Amino acid sequence: MRKYILTSLLVSLAVGLIAQQLSFRFANPRIIRVSGFDNIEYDVQIKCSVAGTYYFSGSYIFVFNNNALSQNATQWTVTKAPLVSGNNSADNPKYTVTKTITGVAPNKKFNVALTCDAGIISNGPNSDDFSEIPTDWTTIFTVRGRITSAGFDAGIDFYEPSMNGQQSYSIAVSPYWANYQNPNQFDSKDLLTTALGRIYSTAYGWSQVGNSVNAQWVDWNTAVNTTVWEGSAQITQSDNTAALFNNLNLLNGATLHIDANKWVTVQGNLTNTGSASNLMVHSGGSLITQGSVTGEGTLESATATSAWKLISPPVPGLTANIFLNQYLQQYNEATNSWSDITDPTTSLAVGKGYAAWAPPVSYTGTFNTGDYNVNVTKNGLGYNLVGNAYPSGLDITNPSLWNINLGAAKYVWNQGFGNYQTTVNTIPPAQGFFVLASNAATITIPNSARVHTSTPLIKAGEANELKLYIEGNGYADEAFVKVVEGSTNGFDYAYDVPKMFGLLDAPQLYTVIPQGEFTQLTQNTYPDIASNDVVPLNLKVGAENSYTLSAEGISSFVEPVKVTLVDLKTGTSQLLNNNPVYTFTAQPNDDPGRFLLLFSTATGIELPALEGLNIYAWNRNIMVNNTQNLQGDIVVYDLVGKELMRTQAKPGLNQLPVNYAASWYLVKFISSQGSVSQKVFIR
């Protein structure tokens, strides 16, 4: 009775299964070390269009890159999956695997034959002797092939012409089998362009060649060709250390996340065959590509919401629409002014900077790589707002290397300061910054200037550099005095940095020089600082408040110096070598020229009682600051020894107007504790 029912059922199946069609795909690739050799391993999966098909036999043929994989069939293995493993009712294997390699290089083929036990063919399609092919993807067997060169792609694909018409299923009537519908269906994702250096798949994660033990591993410090096969891959390299790639290929549907503090360097080409969301550089992440970029990606910005920031598009083709209903401005170099961008169709140029008050945005498109050119103008002061057009940091240590018409000045906006900061050497991705042009020019920003950085890099203090830092009213500012051989006492594009003023409420600190295209400087550079030289230090504040001025770097001068801060408003002075912090109260209506910096040789005065005595010339005045309230006389001589003036010193600041000719003069302070002489220059 059982046999009758089964036969009747299978006759009807045989009639209905003529149009059954099989589909094949590759899945779950990984690289694994086995017996001292690297291998690529992958699953071959199958499904049928309609349920109720019992598998009879099949032929699987794969072309492969014989420059990358072994041509020796014994160095390939095929492992049956549970679908076709186990024994039949005769206690023989359900299916036998036969593998060979045929063809002539470069068209080598790996052949796998999967056949049933001929002794039970007449039993018909039953689960004891045959395998029913499911309608969902199921692994039929796993292939492993030895890697002979990881520098190539696997080149593995189904050889469809020879596979079509070779897959059969079991039926209940003689000859007890029939072919599936021809042709088979083959998934578009193959292993042709899958790298044999490093692979990511969901089932196994990252795997790579080169392990010293028989196991799977990944080594980010070795640059190898890499493929993200599927899933959502993340970089597992240590934070702030570059993960190295040769070429990087993201297959359709595979996603690579470069998270905050993760760095990726692609020394060759990057290809993303998926959408922009499949290549994600998250806020704080960094991607450097040396070769070409094919396909799109997404870069998340790292900017705050409730603050102005300078931005720059890292991909071409963007418009102001990405800041729709937000504030977006462009800078006019000729008029030294800002203007709103109100038309959402306005193109955002690569390499140009903009100011935005907006929530963080994500930029999508093909990431810039290679050098890019930016035009700068000199119709006004020469301040040009440009930008970092890369999804990585940009080293701006020396912009003059990009064009001789750019000076040393570079500025980024620091919202915490309420001022432009000039000491940042690295610009984060998609951020704008100012440069100063001496003439109109085309500057070339080189791909070689790209660097990985998670935060802006503030330059370290240099030799012969005095840093002055002021804070108060919730803001801050900086100014610098340097000594560099080759500079002049006037303004030098190559060495000096003009002051760019920030918020009205923030303190504005800068030095002043008497001549040059710019006279108000954030960085003031001299060829040398002569004994007792005077540097005017100006300050503007937006609110009456307590402020703190501090000094760093006095010990960095090769020739030891003493630096004295003179407060002309209070008539006091402070030796910054001994006490580098000065706290005071300032008002908006104070004279900006409130402070002087006095530089003198560290061995200029050796009498302890006269340590607090400062002698210098300023605005055609001879200045003697008697900080210790010593009793004595101030005597002025010309250089031939003729006495020109003598007056009794008073406590505090002595200001002696003179109408002498421009020349050097000798000023002597004589007291019962001793005397000291200082040569000054009346301009």
XYZ file of C-alpha atoms in Angstrom:
683
model
C 0.000 0.000 0.000
C 2.809 2.399 0.891
C 4.507 1.738 -2.442
C 1.344 2.476 -4.401
C 0.718 5.778 -2.709
C 4.336 6.860 -3.118
C 4.442 5.897 -6.800
C 1.254 7.786 -7.536
C 2.560 10.866 -5.743
C 5.890 10.807 -7.553
C 4.341 10.428 -10.953
C 2.464 13.635 -10.360
C 5.687 15.273 -9.112
C 7.549 14.231 -12.229
C 5.013 15.971 -14.412
C 4.996 19.105 -12.260
C 8.735 19.432 -11.781
C 9.765 19.849 -15.393
C 10.000 23.647 -14.969
C 11.844 23.611 -11.698
C 14.836 25.955 -11.723
C 17.899 26.059 -9.499
C 19.739 29.156 -8.319
C 23.364 29.242 -7.154
C 25.452 31.716 -5.214
C 28.674 32.126 -3.254
C 28.515 32.908 0.466
C 30.593 33.414 3.603
C 34.140 33.727 2.206
C 37.057 33.796 4.598
C 40.828 33.376 4.598
C 42.118 30.707 6.942
C 45.520 29.244 7.740
C 45.553 25.434 7.469
C 48.626 23.220 7.802
C 50.930 26.170 7.303
C 49.218 27.514 4.159
C 46.737 30.304 3.528
C 43.465 29.223 1.953
C 40.305 30.858 0.759
C 37.175 29.091 1.884
C 33.625 29.772 0.702
C 30.194 28.174 0.664
C 28.293 27.222 -2.467
C 24.599 27.711 -1.811
C 21.556 26.528 -3.707
C 17.797 26.964 -3.782
C 14.929 25.810 -5.956
C 12.103 27.884 -7.379
C 9.412 25.530 -5.993
C 9.420 23.108 -3.090
C 9.368 19.355 -3.570
C 12.451 18.819 -5.711
C 14.732 15.913 -4.791
C 18.314 16.364 -5.918
C 19.801 13.648 -8.137
C 23.208 14.883 -9.407
C 25.013 17.963 -10.549
C 28.157 19.399 -12.006
C 29.791 22.553 -10.554
C 32.521 24.259 -12.491
C 34.387 27.328 -11.251
C 36.850 29.392 -13.210
C 39.614 30.736 -10.976
C 42.712 32.932 -11.152
C 45.532 30.411 -11.356
C 48.015 33.217 -10.651
C 46.446 33.489 -7.207
C 45.254 29.959 -6.420
C 46.853 26.545 -6.708
C 46.438 24.526 -9.949
C 46.836 21.308 -7.978
C 43.470 19.655 -7.343
C 44.800 17.956 -4.222
C 45.246 21.426 -2.706
C 41.522 22.095 -3.029
C 38.997 20.496 -0.696
C 35.226 20.100 -0.928
C 33.228 19.464 2.216
C 29.594 18.380 1.870
C 27.104 20.367 3.919
C 24.384 18.638 5.968
C 22.008 19.035 3.008
C 23.805 16.316 1.008
C 25.896 14.547 3.635
C 25.041 11.360 5.510
C 24.131 7.873 4.202
C 21.170 6.532 2.266
C 18.987 3.516 3.076
C 21.646 1.216 1.661
C 24.077 2.708 4.150
C 26.196 4.271 1.419
C 26.959 7.992 1.144
C 23.974 9.823 -0.318
C 26.231 11.752 -2.695
C 29.822 11.308 -3.821
C 32.137 14.244 -4.499
C 34.657 14.149 -7.326
C 37.010 17.110 -7.938
C 39.388 17.828 -10.814
C 41.126 20.775 -12.436
C 40.865 21.173 -16.190
C 41.621 23.794 -18.809
C 44.679 25.731 -19.811
C 45.954 28.824 -18.047
C 44.639 31.402 -17.626
C 41.294 29.626 -18.108
C 41.711 27.052 -15.391
C 38.576 25.422 -14.059
C 37.910 23.643 -10.767
C 35.324 20.902 -11.322
C 33.116 19.390 -8.655
C 30.784 16.483 -9.487
C 28.083 15.630 -6.967
C 26.371 12.304 -7.795
C 23.933 10.047 -6.032
C 24.430 6.346 -5.230
C 23.493 4.588 -8.454
C 22.312 1.578 -6.487
C 19.218 3.338 -5.180
C 18.176 5.280 -8.284
C 15.019 3.187 -8.734
C 13.894 3.952 -5.200
C 12.598 7.288 -6.429
C 12.757 10.658 -4.687
C 12.494 10.035 -0.990
C 14.191 11.722 1.937
C 16.027 8.524 2.913
C 18.056 8.441 -0.288
C 17.876 11.899 -1.821
C 17.972 15.500 -0.614
C 15.054 17.850 -1.101
C 16.295 21.253 -2.324
C 14.728 24.029 -0.230
C 13.317 27.259 -1.589
C 15.628 29.294 0.674
C 19.382 29.583 0.241
C 21.126 26.557 1.747
C 24.778 25.519 1.621
C 25.309 22.407 -0.476
C 29.088 22.204 0.028
C 32.095 24.281 1.104
C 35.190 24.768 -1.059
C 38.681 25.549 0.172
C 41.531 26.434 -2.207
C 45.172 27.122 -1.416
C 46.343 30.700 -1.986
C 49.608 30.939 -3.893
C 49.742 34.754 -4.227
C 47.704 37.143 -2.095
C 48.506 40.009 -4.445
C 45.742 38.993 -6.847
C 41.983 38.692 -6.728
C 40.486 35.219 -6.443
C 38.918 35.327 -9.903
C 36.419 32.659 -8.841
C 33.076 32.467 -10.639
C 30.595 29.874 -11.803
C 31.382 28.632 -15.292
C 27.794 28.866 -16.344
C 27.860 27.335 -19.856
C 29.115 24.003 -18.558
C 26.875 23.995 -15.487
C 23.664 24.663 -17.379
C 21.852 21.459 -18.242
C 23.965 19.386 -15.872
C 21.797 19.633 -12.747
C 19.180 16.891 -12.325
C 16.524 15.754 -9.905
C 14.995 12.387 -9.009
C 11.725 11.188 -10.536
C 9.609 8.075 -10.058
C 9.732 6.717 -13.583
C 12.558 5.483 -15.763
C 15.183 6.774 -16.272
C 14.395 8.013 -12.700
C 15.903 11.483 -13.204
C 15.343 14.647 -15.252
C 17.232 17.909 -15.745
C 16.261 21.113 -14.068
C 15.169 23.965 -16.274
C 18.024 25.293 -18.394
C 19.707 27.698 -17.748
C 20.342 27.826 -14.014
C 20.111 31.129 -12.199
C 23.358 32.608 -10.859
C 23.636 35.358 -8.240
C 25.420 38.469 -9.510
C 27.804 38.594 -6.557
C 30.868 36.530 -7.320
C 34.447 36.101 -6.116
C 36.058 37.435 -9.282
C 37.168 40.715 -7.692
C 37.469 39.425 -4.147
C 40.909 40.098 -2.705
C 43.001 37.330 -1.274
C 44.760 39.598 1.205
C 41.923 40.454 3.586
C 38.186 39.689 3.519
C 35.208 40.620 5.643
C 32.026 38.550 5.714
C 29.233 38.481 8.263
C 29.754 34.843 9.197
C 33.477 35.114 9.920
C 34.277 38.813 10.332
C 37.753 39.900 9.229
C 40.259 37.318 7.987
C 43.660 37.791 6.381
C 46.684 36.005 4.974
C 49.951 35.717 6.863
C 49.108 34.180 10.203
C 51.823 32.059 11.788
C 49.403 29.540 13.263
C 46.530 27.539 11.818
C 43.782 30.031 12.517
C 41.915 33.052 11.217
C 43.239 36.544 12.068
C 43.575 40.174 10.943
C 46.653 42.416 10.962
C 45.880 46.083 10.218
C 49.547 47.067 10.176
C 50.078 45.197 6.907
C 48.746 46.777 3.712
C 46.970 44.119 1.622
C 44.196 44.073 -0.980
C 40.925 44.004 0.932
C 37.312 43.144 0.123
C 34.236 43.747 2.221
C 31.992 40.977 0.918
C 28.816 41.693 2.850
C 27.483 42.907 6.172
C 28.498 45.858 8.301
C 32.266 45.902 8.810
C 34.071 48.056 11.344
C 37.756 48.821 11.709
C 39.147 47.049 14.777
C 42.610 48.605 14.663
C 43.705 50.470 17.802
C 42.411 54.029 18.029
C 44.431 56.736 16.296
C 46.583 54.210 14.445
C 46.083 53.764 10.712
C 44.619 50.536 9.356
C 46.521 49.903 6.121
C 45.075 48.747 2.799
C 46.424 48.310 -0.708
C 43.234 48.354 -2.772
C 39.854 48.377 -1.032
C 36.705 46.971 -2.637
C 33.242 47.222 -1.085
C 30.869 44.847 -2.855
C 27.249 45.781 -3.387
C 25.398 45.655 -0.079
C 28.561 45.617 2.040
C 29.159 48.496 4.447
C 32.421 49.765 5.926
C 32.223 51.992 9.016
C 35.186 54.194 9.938
C 34.217 55.253 13.436
C 35.525 58.071 15.620
C 39.289 57.783 16.236
C 39.596 55.087 13.556
C 41.973 55.762 10.661
C 42.126 54.092 7.254
C 44.887 54.530 4.678
C 44.251 53.095 1.205
C 47.524 53.123 -0.688
C 45.864 52.097 -3.943
C 42.322 52.459 -5.259
C 39.006 52.442 -3.407
C 35.880 51.050 -5.056
C 32.403 51.125 -3.546
C 29.872 49.305 -5.731
C 27.072 50.060 -3.283
C 25.425 53.343 -2.322
C 26.904 56.277 -0.404
C 25.624 54.826 2.859
C 27.829 51.751 2.362
C 31.029 53.766 2.962
C 30.650 55.691 6.221
C 33.296 57.999 7.660
C 31.760 58.903 10.985
C 32.470 62.058 12.917
C 36.044 61.872 14.193
C 37.052 59.158 11.708
C 39.615 59.618 8.945
C 40.096 58.173 5.450
C 43.126 58.754 3.213
C 43.133 57.378 -0.331
C 46.239 57.660 -2.498
C 44.722 56.234 -5.674
C 41.389 56.667 -7.402
C 37.978 56.613 -5.724
C 35.063 54.924 -7.503
C 31.596 55.175 -6.043
C 30.219 57.404 -3.323
C 30.600 57.677 0.430
C 29.229 59.586 3.397
C 31.208 61.872 5.723
C 29.600 62.977 8.967
C 30.600 66.434 10.153
C 32.019 66.961 13.622
C 30.684 70.453 14.251
C 28.635 71.796 17.126
C 25.053 72.962 16.604
C 24.723 76.329 18.347
C 27.834 78.008 17.024
C 29.353 79.395 13.874
C 31.888 77.143 12.187
C 33.923 77.240 9.007
C 33.016 74.366 6.660
C 34.216 73.104 3.288
C 32.587 70.482 1.016
C 34.592 67.217 0.847
C 32.764 66.066 -2.307
C 31.952 67.814 -5.592
C 28.477 68.764 -6.754
C 27.005 69.935 -3.448
C 24.688 72.921 -3.180
C 23.552 75.167 -0.348
C 20.449 72.985 -0.106
C 22.219 70.765 2.432
C 21.962 73.763 4.806
C 18.327 74.470 3.943
C 16.613 76.606 6.610
C 19.977 77.188 8.277
C 22.474 80.045 8.116
C 25.183 79.845 5.475
C 27.577 82.648 4.553
C 30.440 83.279 2.145
C 33.375 85.629 2.633
C 34.299 88.470 0.279
C 38.049 89.057 0.237
C 37.752 92.388 -1.603
C 35.453 93.973 0.993
C 36.563 91.952 4.034
C 32.906 91.146 4.731
C 30.392 88.287 4.966
C 27.202 87.816 2.972
C 24.329 85.355 3.368
C 23.705 82.582 0.835
C 19.930 82.410 0.409
C 19.527 80.483 -2.850
C 19.557 76.732 -2.054
C 20.763 75.954 -5.594
C 24.030 77.850 -5.023
C 26.950 75.528 -5.775
C 29.462 74.901 -2.994
C 32.889 74.863 -4.587
C 35.463 72.237 -3.681
C 38.383 73.884 -1.908
C 36.381 76.916 -0.823
C 35.344 77.655 2.754
C 32.006 78.862 4.101
C 30.569 79.843 7.474
C 27.571 77.880 8.750
C 25.300 78.037 11.770
C 23.621 74.668 11.457
C 23.322 71.240 13.052
C 25.902 68.635 12.036
C 25.389 67.538 8.437
C 26.428 64.515 6.417
C 28.129 64.984 3.065
C 27.502 62.341 0.391
C 29.296 61.933 -2.916
C 32.589 60.732 -4.354
C 35.337 61.676 -1.922
C 38.039 63.970 -3.220
C 41.504 62.543 -3.701
C 44.611 63.807 -5.415
C 45.762 67.418 -5.582
C 43.195 70.174 -6.011
C 43.549 73.802 -7.043
C 42.024 76.875 -5.406
C 42.108 80.430 -6.723
C 42.965 83.137 -4.179
C 42.629 86.879 -4.715
C 44.272 90.075 -3.504
C 41.631 92.712 -4.175
C 41.489 93.718 -0.529
C 43.565 92.665 2.445
C 44.209 89.227 0.959
C 42.281 87.061 3.439
C 40.905 84.061 1.514
C 38.590 81.472 3.031
C 39.575 78.070 1.632
C 38.919 74.552 2.879
C 39.993 70.997 3.534
C 38.234 69.058 0.790
C 39.319 65.624 2.037
C 37.698 63.085 4.418
C 40.907 63.283 6.474
C 43.008 65.918 8.188
C 45.063 68.455 6.210
C 48.517 69.595 7.316
C 48.752 73.392 6.934
C 52.028 73.825 8.802
C 53.535 75.783 5.925
C 50.985 77.078 3.361
C 53.752 78.877 1.478
C 54.740 75.472 0.080
C 51.446 75.486 -1.845
C 52.268 78.806 -3.488
C 54.886 81.479 -2.923
C 52.094 84.067 -2.768
C 50.815 82.617 0.518
C 52.364 83.787 3.755
C 52.774 82.085 7.094
C 49.327 83.188 8.237
C 46.539 80.644 8.565
C 43.441 80.966 10.719
C 40.702 78.698 12.035
C 37.685 79.797 14.007
C 37.734 78.852 17.690
C 34.283 79.352 19.154
C 35.588 78.831 22.671
C 38.070 81.662 22.201
C 35.603 83.869 20.353
C 38.604 84.499 18.114
C 40.523 83.165 15.154
C 43.291 80.817 16.229
C 46.534 80.814 14.272
C 48.458 77.957 15.870
C 46.437 75.037 14.483
C 48.593 72.961 12.148
C 46.008 70.366 11.134
C 42.558 71.072 9.731
C 39.875 68.421 10.391
C 37.876 66.966 7.481
C 35.451 69.306 5.701
C 36.540 72.389 7.673
C 37.348 75.826 6.270
C 40.313 78.023 7.171
C 41.774 81.378 6.154
C 45.036 81.969 4.334
C 46.675 85.317 3.560
C 47.640 86.023 -0.057
C 50.170 88.648 -1.079
C 49.001 88.406 -4.714
C 46.261 86.725 -6.702
C 47.285 83.160 -7.453
C 46.222 79.576 -7.943
C 47.302 77.457 -5.011
C 47.717 73.707 -5.245
C 46.745 71.796 -2.133
C 48.572 68.464 -2.465
C 47.302 65.033 -1.620
C 50.617 64.585 0.216
C 49.458 67.157 2.811
C 46.758 64.783 4.045
C 47.190 63.429 7.568
C 45.171 61.406 10.019
C 44.000 63.309 13.063
C 41.098 62.968 15.446
C 41.416 66.505 16.803
C 43.064 69.673 15.503
C 46.788 69.583 16.173
C 47.996 72.671 18.047
C 51.596 73.406 17.229
C 54.095 72.961 20.006
C 56.076 75.916 21.276
C 59.153 76.707 19.203
C 62.584 78.016 20.070
C 62.814 81.792 20.431
C 59.048 82.144 20.776
C 57.108 83.986 23.480
C 53.426 83.075 23.715
C 51.021 85.485 25.409
C 47.600 84.164 26.374
C 44.728 86.221 27.732
C 41.390 85.062 29.073
C 38.409 86.831 30.556
C 34.693 87.501 30.030
C 34.304 83.844 28.947
C 36.710 84.100 25.982
C 40.430 84.033 25.171
C 43.077 85.143 22.690
C 46.747 84.599 21.879
C 49.674 86.633 20.576
C 53.267 85.672 19.797
C 56.662 87.359 19.623
C 59.382 85.378 17.822
C 62.970 85.692 16.721
C 63.727 84.197 13.290
C 66.856 84.840 11.301
C 65.983 86.360 7.936
C 62.928 88.278 9.089
C 62.751 92.059 9.368
C 61.368 94.574 11.868
C 58.574 95.375 9.395
C 55.782 93.094 8.173
C 56.943 89.875 6.474
C 54.437 87.593 4.720
C 56.766 84.676 5.314
C 57.012 85.153 9.088
C 54.357 87.514 10.500
C 50.656 86.887 11.057
C 48.258 89.873 10.970
C 45.552 90.120 13.592
C 42.063 88.975 12.544
C 39.585 90.327 15.050
C 36.950 88.096 16.597
C 33.815 88.651 18.672
C 33.278 92.074 20.222
C 32.827 90.490 23.667
C 36.140 88.625 23.441
C 39.507 90.149 24.422
C 41.641 91.022 21.391
C 45.395 90.773 22.029
C 47.985 91.837 19.446
C 51.367 93.498 19.045
C 52.020 96.607 16.972
C 54.802 97.524 14.557
C 55.297 101.047 13.179
C 55.455 100.200 9.481
C 54.434 97.631 6.900
C 51.295 96.564 5.031
C 49.920 95.229 8.327
C 50.815 96.871 11.647
C 48.593 94.866 14.040
C 49.988 91.379 14.431
C 49.051 88.146 16.153
C 52.533 86.819 15.418
C 55.336 89.392 15.387
C 58.739 88.165 14.194
C 62.080 89.959 14.582
C 65.538 89.122 13.248
C 66.817 89.557 16.809
C 65.738 91.222 20.030
C 68.335 93.774 20.982
C 69.008 94.484 24.616
C 66.048 96.344 26.120
C 63.974 96.308 22.950
C 60.352 97.418 23.382
C 57.378 95.667 21.798
C 53.983 97.408 22.116
C 51.269 94.998 23.259
C 47.721 96.168 22.596
C 44.477 94.974 24.114
C 40.829 95.634 23.330
C 38.055 94.242 25.521
C 34.295 94.196 25.039
C 33.259 94.288 28.682
C 34.562 95.563 31.999
C 35.916 92.523 33.715
C 38.905 90.883 35.332
C 41.421 89.487 32.843
C 44.474 87.265 33.188
C 47.500 87.575 30.941
C 50.049 84.760 31.035
C 53.364 84.169 29.278
C 55.020 80.960 28.058
C 58.284 80.248 26.294
C 60.686 82.745 27.854
C 63.106 79.914 28.505
C 62.945 78.902 24.817
C 65.143 81.800 23.701
C 68.603 80.658 22.724
C 70.094 83.841 24.155
C 68.663 84.154 27.690
C 66.367 87.145 28.037
C 64.341 88.879 30.674
C 60.833 89.913 29.670
C 59.075 92.645 31.620
C 55.415 93.530 31.184
C 54.700 97.246 31.667
C 51.116 98.328 32.340
C 51.008 101.953 31.192
C 47.546 102.458 32.702
C 48.612 101.577 36.246
C 52.300 102.463 35.895
C 53.325 99.047 37.172
C 55.636 96.464 35.696
C 56.144 92.763 36.296
C 59.130 90.568 35.452
C 57.470 87.682 33.631
C 60.472 85.390 34.161
C 59.641 85.266 37.881
C 55.880 85.619 37.658
C 54.394 84.815 34.236
C 50.768 85.559 35.238
C 49.368 89.099 35.449
C 45.766 89.736 36.563
C 44.103 93.111 36.049
C 40.823 94.861 35.326
C 40.115 96.295 31.872
C 37.317 98.355 30.332
C 36.159 98.835 26.728
C 37.215 102.502 26.731
C 40.814 101.780 27.832
C 43.560 102.944 25.502
C 44.399 99.841 23.371
C 48.097 100.644 23.711
C 48.087 99.745 27.376
C 51.037 97.354 27.616
C 54.687 97.192 26.659
C 56.941 94.161 26.523
C 60.555 94.916 27.478
C 63.215 92.465 26.332
C 66.639 92.660 27.946
C 69.561 90.324 28.309
C 69.276 88.130 31.339
C 72.631 89.396 32.667
C 71.917 93.076 32.150
C 71.469 93.949 35.844
C 73.290 91.969 38.488
C 72.679 94.120 41.604
C 69.747 92.620 43.522
C 68.591 96.055 44.716
C 68.219 97.184 41.095
C 66.414 94.117 39.768
C 63.119 95.983 39.482
C 64.575 98.880 37.472
C 63.654 99.193 33.779
C 65.152 101.743 31.399
C 63.898 102.035 27.820
C 62.729 104.497 25.151
C 59.146 104.783 23.981
C 57.364 107.344 21.746
C 60.272 109.813 22.022
C 60.263 109.412 25.790
C 62.917 108.018 28.041
C 61.170 105.657 30.416
C 62.603 104.638 33.777
C 60.367 102.344 35.757
C 61.485 102.574 39.394
C 59.482 99.630 40.730
C 61.419 99.449 44.021
C 60.935 103.198 44.729
C 64.691 103.771 44.920
C 66.092 107.237 45.595
C 68.549 108.457 42.972
C 69.128 110.501 39.841
C 68.401 109.812 36.188
C 71.161 111.128 33.908
C 71.117 111.167 30.087
C 74.338 111.334 28.020
C 75.093 111.367 24.332
C 77.536 108.794 23.032
C 80.541 111.088 23.446
C 79.787 111.431 27.174
C 78.129 114.857 27.196
C 75.496 115.136 29.917
C 72.163 116.192 28.373
C 69.735 115.820 31.261
C 69.720 115.107 34.990
C 66.608 114.735 37.123
C 65.696 113.193 40.451
C 63.934 109.854 40.115
C 60.468 109.486 41.552
C 58.804 106.229 42.633
C 57.140 104.218 39.885
C 57.216 105.157 36.216
C 59.383 108.118 35.208
C 58.473 109.414 31.738
C 60.954 111.975 30.375
C 59.958 113.605 27.031
C 62.959 114.417 24.821
C 63.481 116.223 21.532
C 66.855 114.758 20.741
C 67.846 113.715 17.245
C 67.247 110.108 16.333
C 70.239 108.290 17.726
C 71.538 106.138 20.559
C 71.805 107.662 24.062
C 73.085 106.425 27.377
C 70.728 106.572 30.359
C 72.196 106.096 33.841
C 70.377 105.573 37.127
C 72.576 106.535 40.109
C 71.612 105.664 43.668
C 73.213 104.828 46.999
C 72.556 101.124 46.293
C 74.538 101.306 43.073
C 74.110 102.464 39.527
C 73.069 100.946 36.236
C 73.448 102.198 32.650
C 71.311 101.351 29.632
C 71.720 102.377 25.999
C 68.415 103.379 24.332
C 67.494 104.490 20.833
C 65.373 107.615 20.287
C 63.516 107.260 16.990
